[in-house]
């Protein structure tokens, strides 16, 4: 495991697992939490946090009696990538209203907490602006849509 801040180690592990899943280096089930702890040299809590990130993004799901299994067939992009792509998919322009939290939760099958986390990230990146009482609007287009 490379040197990392203890606060961000679970995110690094989540991205490592996501890469392994996308490269289809594993089967339908992930190794046990104990095996993941050993291979990454971290605590169970850190592994569980990493798995919760992947679960919120729809990459894995908990299967009672089995452990964690890979969700096959769906969109494997992160929730952040999919929510950013809403601007393109819905043909939104600067100043247009961005969908509500409830609609995003339904659209992506994600928890409100996960959606709020990504919305805060998008606001921090300058893509969205919040007008209290009015909702969120598109503040800037993603780099992939910006015209030269």
Coordinates of C-alpha atoms in Angstrom, one line a residue, residues 28-33 51 60-70:
X28 CA -18.7 -12.3 -9.2
X29 CA -17.8 -12.1 -5.5
X30 CA -15.1 -10.1 -3.8
X31 CA -12.6 -11.6 -1.5
X32 CA -13.6 -11.7 2.2
X33 CA -13.2 -8.6 4.3
X51 CA -16.9 -1.1 0.1
X60 CA -20.9 -3.8 -5.5
X61 CA -23.7 -5.0 -3.3
X62 CA -23.8 -6.9 0.0
X63 CA -25.1 -10.4 -0.3
X64 CA -26.1 -12.0 3.0
X65 CA -24.3 -15.3 3.5
X66 CA -22.0 -14.6 0.5
X67 CA -20.2 -11.4 1.3
X68 CA -19.8 -8.6 -1.3
X69 CA -20.6 -9.3 -5.0
X70 CA -20.0 -7.3 -8.1

